[in-house]
CSV table of C-alpha atoms in Angstrom, one decimal:
chain,number,residue,atom,x,y,z
A,1,MET,CA,146.7,96.7,125.6
A,2,TYR,CA,145.3,96.6,128.9
A,3,LEU,CA,144.2,99.2,131.3
A,4,LYS,CA,147.5,98.9,133.2
A,5,GLY,CA,149.9,101.0,131.9
A,6,GLY,CA,152.9,100.4,134.1
A,7,LYS,CA,153.5,97.3,131.9
A,8,CYS,CA,155.1,99.5,129.2
A,9,TYR,CA,157.6,100.8,131.6
A,10,SER,CA,159.0,97.3,132.3
A,11,ASP,CA,160.4,94.4,130.3
A,12,LYS,CA,156.9,92.9,129.9
A,13,CYS,CA,155.8,95.5,127.4
A,14,PRO,CA,153.1,94.1,124.9
A,15,ILE,CA,154.1,96.6,122.6
A,16,GLU,CA,157.8,96.1,122.4
A,17,ARG,CA,158.0,92.4,121.8
A,18,ARG,CA,161.0,90.1,121.5
A,19,PRO,CA,162.7,90.1,118.0
A,20,PHE,CA,162.0,86.4,117.5
A,21,ALA,CA,159.0,84.2,117.2
A,22,PRO,CA,157.4,82.8,120.4
A,23,GLY,CA,157.8,79.4,121.3
A,24,MET,CA,160.4,76.7,121.6
A,25,HIS,CA,161.7,77.0,117.9
A,26,GLY,CA,161.2,80.8,117.5
A,27,GLN,CA,165.1,81.4,117.9
A,28,SER,CA,166.2,78.5,115.9
A,29,ARG,CA,164.6,79.4,112.5
A,30,ARG,CA,165.8,82.7,111.3
A,31,GLN,CA,164.2,84.3,108.5
A,32,LYS,CA,165.2,87.6,107.0
A,33,VAL,CA,162.5,90.1,107.1
A,34,SER,CA,161.9,91.9,104.0
A,35,ASP,CA,161.7,95.7,103.7
A,36,TYR,CA,157.9,95.6,103.3
A,37,GLY,CA,157.8,93.5,106.6
A,38,THR,CA,159.7,95.7,108.5
A,39,GLN,CA,157.7,98.7,107.5
A,40,LEU,CA,154.7,96.8,108.2
A,41,ARG,CA,155.7,95.9,111.6
A,42,GLU,CA,156.5,99.5,112.3
A,43,LYS,CA,153.2,100.8,111.3
A,44,GLN,CA,151.4,98.0,113.2
A,45,LYS,CA,153.5,99.1,116.2
A,46,VAL,CA,152.6,102.8,116.1
A,47,LYS,CA,149.0,101.6,115.5
A,48,ARG,CA,148.8,99.6,118.6
A,49,THR,CA,150.9,102.1,120.6
A,50,TYR,CA,148.1,104.8,119.9
A,51,GLY,CA,145.2,102.5,119.9
A,52,LEU,CA,144.1,103.1,116.3
A,53,GLN,CA,142.2,101.1,113.5
A,54,GLU,CA,143.6,101.3,110.0
A,55,LYS,CA,141.2,103.5,108.7
A,56,GLN,CA,141.5,105.9,111.4
A,57,PHE,CA,145.5,105.8,110.9
A,58,LEU,CA,145.3,106.0,107.2
A,59,ARG,CA,143.4,109.3,107.7
A,60,TYR,CA,145.9,110.6,109.8
A,61,PHE,CA,148.6,109.9,107.5
A,62,LYS,CA,146.9,111.6,104.5
A,63,ASP,CA,146.3,114.7,106.9
A,64,ALA,CA,150.1,114.5,107.8
A,65,ASP,CA,151.0,114.2,103.9
A,66,ARG,CA,148.9,117.3,103.1
A,67,MET,CA,150.6,119.6,105.8
A,68,ALA,CA,153.8,121.3,105.1
A,69,GLY,CA,156.7,120.0,106.3
A,70,VAL,CA,158.1,116.3,106.9
A,71,THR,CA,155.5,113.9,106.8
A,72,GLY,CA,156.7,111.7,109.5
A,73,LEU,CA,157.0,114.2,111.9
A,74,ASN,CA,153.7,115.7,111.0
A,75,LEU,CA,152.0,112.3,111.7
A,76,LEU,CA,153.9,111.7,115.0
A,77,GLN,CA,152.4,115.1,116.2
A,78,LEU,CA,148.9,114.7,114.9
A,79,LEU,CA,149.0,111.5,116.9
A,80,GLU,CA,150.2,113.2,120.0
A,81,THR,CA,147.5,115.8,119.8
A,82,ARG,CA,144.8,113.4,120.3
A,83,LEU,CA,142.9,114.2,123.4
A,84,ASP,CA,143.3,110.7,124.7
A,85,ASN,CA,146.9,110.8,124.3
A,86,VAL,CA,147.3,114.4,125.9
A,87,VAL,CA,145.4,113.2,129.2
A,88,PHE,CA,147.8,110.1,129.1
A,89,ARG,CA,150.9,112.4,128.8
A,90,MET,CA,149.6,114.7,131.4
A,91,GLY,CA,149.5,111.9,133.9
A,92,LEU,CA,145.7,111.9,134.5
A,93,ALA,CA,146.0,108.2,133.3
A,94,SER,CA,148.1,105.3,133.4
A,95,SER,CA,147.7,104.3,129.8
A,96,ARG,CA,146.3,105.5,126.6
A,97,THR,CA,143.5,102.8,127.0
A,98,GLU,CA,142.7,104.3,130.4
A,99,ALA,CA,143.0,107.8,129.1
A,100,ARG,CA,140.4,106.9,126.2
A,101,GLN,CA,138.1,105.4,128.7
A,102,ILE,CA,138.2,108.3,131.1
A,103,VAL,CA,137.4,110.7,128.0
A,104,LYS,CA,134.8,108.6,126.7
A,105,HIS,CA,133.2,108.6,130.3
A,106,ASP,CA,132.7,112.6,130.3
A,107,LEU,CA,135.5,113.0,133.0
A,108,ILE,CA,137.6,115.7,130.9
A,109,ARG,CA,137.0,119.4,130.5
A,110,VAL,CA,138.5,121.2,127.6
A,111,ASN,CA,138.6,125.0,128.0
A,112,GLY,CA,135.7,124.3,130.4
A,113,ALA,CA,133.5,122.6,128.1
A,114,ARG,CA,132.7,118.8,128.5
A,115,LEU,CA,134.3,116.6,125.7
A,116,ASN,CA,134.1,113.0,125.2
A,117,ILE,CA,135.7,112.4,122.1
A,118,PRO,CA,139.2,110.6,122.2
A,119,SER,CA,140.2,111.7,118.8
A,120,TYR,CA,139.6,115.4,119.4
A,121,ARG,CA,142.7,117.3,118.1
A,122,VAL,CA,143.9,119.5,121.1
A,123,ARG,CA,145.4,122.9,119.7
A,124,VAL,CA,148.0,124.8,121.3
A,125,GLY,CA,146.7,126.8,124.5
A,126,ASP,CA,144.0,124.4,125.1
A,127,ARG,CA,143.3,124.0,129.0
A,128,ILE,CA,142.5,120.3,129.8
A,129,GLU,CA,141.3,119.5,133.2
A,130,LEU,CA,139.4,116.5,134.9
A,131,ALA,CA,136.0,117.0,135.9
A,132,GLU,CA,135.3,117.4,139.8
A,133,ALA,CA,133.7,113.9,140.2
A,134,ALA,CA,137.1,112.1,138.7
A,135,LYS,CA,139.4,114.1,140.8
A,136,GLU,CA,139.1,111.7,143.9
A,137,HIS,CA,139.1,108.6,141.9
A,138,LEU,CA,141.8,106.1,143.0
A,139,ARG,CA,143.0,105.3,139.6
A,140,VAL,CA,143.6,108.7,138.8
A,141,GLY,CA,145.5,109.4,142.0
A,142,ALA,CA,147.9,106.2,141.4
A,143,ALA,CA,148.2,107.7,137.7
A,144,THR,CA,149.4,111.0,138.8
A,145,GLU,CA,151.6,109.7,141.4
A,146,ALA,CA,153.3,107.4,138.8
A,147,ALA,CA,153.5,110.5,136.6
A,148,GLY,CA,155.3,112.5,138.9
A,149,GLN,CA,158.0,109.8,139.4
A,150,ARG,CA,158.3,108.9,135.8
A,151,GLY,CA,158.4,112.6,134.7
A,152,LEU,CA,156.2,114.9,132.3
A,153,PRO,CA,156.9,116.0,128.7
A,154,GLU,CA,158.1,119.6,128.3
A,155,TRP,CA,155.4,120.3,125.9
A,156,VAL,CA,152.6,120.4,128.3
A,157,ASP,CA,152.3,122.3,131.4
A,158,VAL,CA,150.7,120.1,134.2
A,159,ASP,CA,149.6,120.9,137.8
A,160,LEU,CA,149.2,117.2,139.3
A,161,GLN,CA,147.7,118.6,142.4
A,162,ALA,CA,144.8,120.4,140.7
A,163,LYS,CA,144.7,117.4,138.1
A,164,GLN,CA,144.8,120.0,135.1
A,165,GLY,CA,147.1,121.5,132.4
A,166,VAL,CA,147.7,123.4,129.3
A,167,PHE,CA,149.0,122.1,125.9
A,168,ARG,CA,151.8,124.5,125.4
A,169,GLU,CA,153.2,123.6,122.1
A,170,LEU,CA,153.4,121.0,119.4
A,171,PRO,CA,156.3,118.3,120.5
A,172,VAL,CA,159.7,118.3,118.4
A,173,ARG,CA,161.1,115.0,117.2
A,174,ASP,CA,163.7,114.8,120.0
A,175,GLN,CA,160.6,114.9,122.6
A,176,LEU,CA,159.0,112.0,121.1
A,177,ASP,CA,159.6,108.2,121.3
A,178,PRO,CA,162.9,107.5,119.5
A,179,SER,CA,161.8,103.8,119.2
A,180,ILE,CA,159.4,105.0,116.6
A,181,ARG,CA,160.8,105.0,112.9
A,182,GLU,CA,158.0,107.1,111.2
A,183,GLN,CA,160.2,107.1,108.0
A,184,LEU,CA,159.5,103.4,107.6
A,185,ILE,CA,155.6,104.2,107.8
A,186,VAL,CA,156.1,107.0,105.1
A,187,GLU,CA,157.9,104.7,103.1
A,188,LEU,CA,155.3,102.1,103.2
A,189,TYR,CA,152.6,104.4,102.3
A,190,SER,CA,154.3,106.0,99.4
A,191,LYS,CA,154.4,102.8,97.5
C-alpha cells in the first residue's frame, strides 16, 4: 500500500499475506473459514490491489454484470482499463499507488490531452504518454528500468525510451493475475 512497488515482487508483499493470523499463537488455532469468509477475503484482496473503496468497487461490479459475457472476466477487464492501472502496467510507475499519484499530478497525456482522473477508462487504441516535465523524474526512470527487467503485458505496446504506449486490446484471462479468483467475488455479490 506504499509507493514502493517492488515489495509486491518479493516475499514481503502486503497484498499476499500469510495464510494464518499474525502473532505467536496465529498458527496454533486453526479455525475453518466459511465460504462467505473466503469470498469476502478475495473481494478485499482485489479492492486493495487496485486501490478502490467499496462504493467504487460495487459500481465496477454492477457495470461488469450488465455487460455481455462472463461477469468475473468483465470485472477484471474493467479494473485493468483504469488509467492509473494502465500507467502502472506500462511501467511508468513502480506501483498502482504511484501511478495514481502521477495521474493526479497532471503528468499523463491521453491522446495528447492532459488527464488527471485515475478512474478514467482507457479505450482500445488510446495513446498514453508521460508529460515532458515528468520524463526526467528519477522515480519514473527507476520504474521504467524495473519494468524492462520484469517484462510488460502483451496487451499494451510500450516504448520505454519515449515513455509512451498504446492500449492495444483488452486483456484475456490468461494475461491477468492467476491468484485472483474472480468467481468468488461474483458468488459473493450474487447472494
